Short mmCIF file of C-alpha atoms in Angstrom, two decimals:
data_model
loop_
_atom_site.label_atom_id
_atom_site.label_comp_id
_atom_site.label_asym_id
_atom_site.label_seq_id
_atom_site.Cartn_x
_atom_site.Cartn_y
_atom_site.Cartn_z
CA UNK A 158 11.14 2.44 2.46
CA UNK A 159 8.47 4.17 4.52
CA UNK A 160 6.10 3.91 1.57
CA UNK A 161 6.37 0.11 1.58
CA UNK A 162 5.76 0.03 5.32
CA UNK A 163 2.81 2.37 4.97
CA UNK A 164 1.16 0.27 2.25
CA UNK A 165 1.89 -2.95 4.15
CA UNK A 166 0.12 -1.58 7.21
CA UNK A 167 -2.83 -0.46 5.06
CA UNK A 168 -3.01 -3.90 3.45
CA UNK A 169 -2.98 -5.67 6.83
CA UNK A 170 -5.66 -3.29 8.08
CA UNK A 171 -7.75 -4.03 4.97
CA UNK A 172 -7.45 -7.79 5.53
CA UNK A 173 -8.52 -7.49 9.15
CA UNK A 174 -11.53 -5.38 8.23
CA UNK A 175 -12.66 -7.86 5.58
CA UNK A 176 -12.41 -10.75 8.02
CA UNK A 177 -14.61 -8.90 10.46
CA UNK A 178 -17.19 -8.21 7.78
CA UNK A 179 -17.17 -11.86 6.67
CA UNK A 180 -17.56 -13.03 10.26
CA UNK A 181 -20.47 -10.65 10.72
CA UNK A 182 -22.14 -11.93 7.55
CA UNK A 183 -21.77 -15.52 8.72
CA UNK A 184 -23.15 -14.63 12.15
CA UNK A 185 -26.19 -13.00 10.55
CA UNK A 186 -26.67 -16.04 8.30
CA UNK A 187 -26.51 -18.43 11.27
CA UNK A 188 -29.01 -16.25 13.13
CA UNK A 189 -31.46 -16.28 10.22
CA UNK A 190 -31.17 -20.07 9.90
CA UNK A 191 -31.72 -20.51 13.65
CA UNK A 192 -34.84 -18.33 13.55
CA UNK A 193 -36.16 -20.28 10.54
CA UNK A 194 -35.62 -23.61 12.32
CA UNK A 195 -37.33 -22.31 15.46
CA UNK A 196 -40.28 -21.05 13.42
CA UNK A 197 -40.58 -24.39 11.59
CA UNK A 198 -40.50 -26.32 14.88
CA UNK A 199 -43.11 -24.04 16.39
CA UNK A 200 -45.33 -24.44 13.34
CA UNK A 201 -44.94 -28.15 12.72
CA UNK A 202 -43.92 -29.35 16.18
CA UNK A 203 -47.28 -30.78 17.20
CA UNK A 204 -47.86 -32.58 13.92
CA UNK A 205 -44.34 -34.02 14.02
CA UNK A 206 -44.88 -35.31 17.54
CA UNK A 207 -48.21 -36.84 16.55
CA UNK A 208 -46.71 -38.47 13.44
CA UNK A 209 -43.73 -39.90 15.29
CA UNK A 210 -46.04 -41.20 18.01
CA UNK A 211 -48.24 -42.91 15.42
CA UNK A 212 -45.22 -44.58 13.87
CA UNK A 213 -44.03 -45.68 17.31
CA UNK A 214 -47.33 -47.40 18.10
CA UNK A 215 -47.21 -49.36 14.84
CA UNK A 216 -43.66 -50.58 15.33
CA UNK A 217 -43.40 -53.55 17.65
CA UNK A 218 -40.41 -55.21 19.16
CA UNK A 219 -39.47 -58.54 17.60
CA UNK A 220 -40.53 -61.75 19.25
CA UNK A 221 -37.90 -64.26 20.30
CA UNK A 222 -39.01 -66.67 17.58
CA UNK A 223 -38.53 -63.97 14.92
CA UNK A 224 -34.85 -63.66 15.77
CA UNK A 225 -32.37 -65.94 14.03
CA UNK A 226 -30.03 -66.83 16.86
#
């Protein structure tokens, strides 16, 4: 009976260790993605702002006569 208890405890310990490793891998993955997004924003941030501003100046609000009320 002690053998079953011993192996059960080892199995539970194994499961807990694997969860911690998986959580660590996901945390590293999220960190890498966050750094990549920050680098992309730093690189392309100015051109994105300029492009969005150019689109905003070309879009006009509708006139009252253009609306079908």
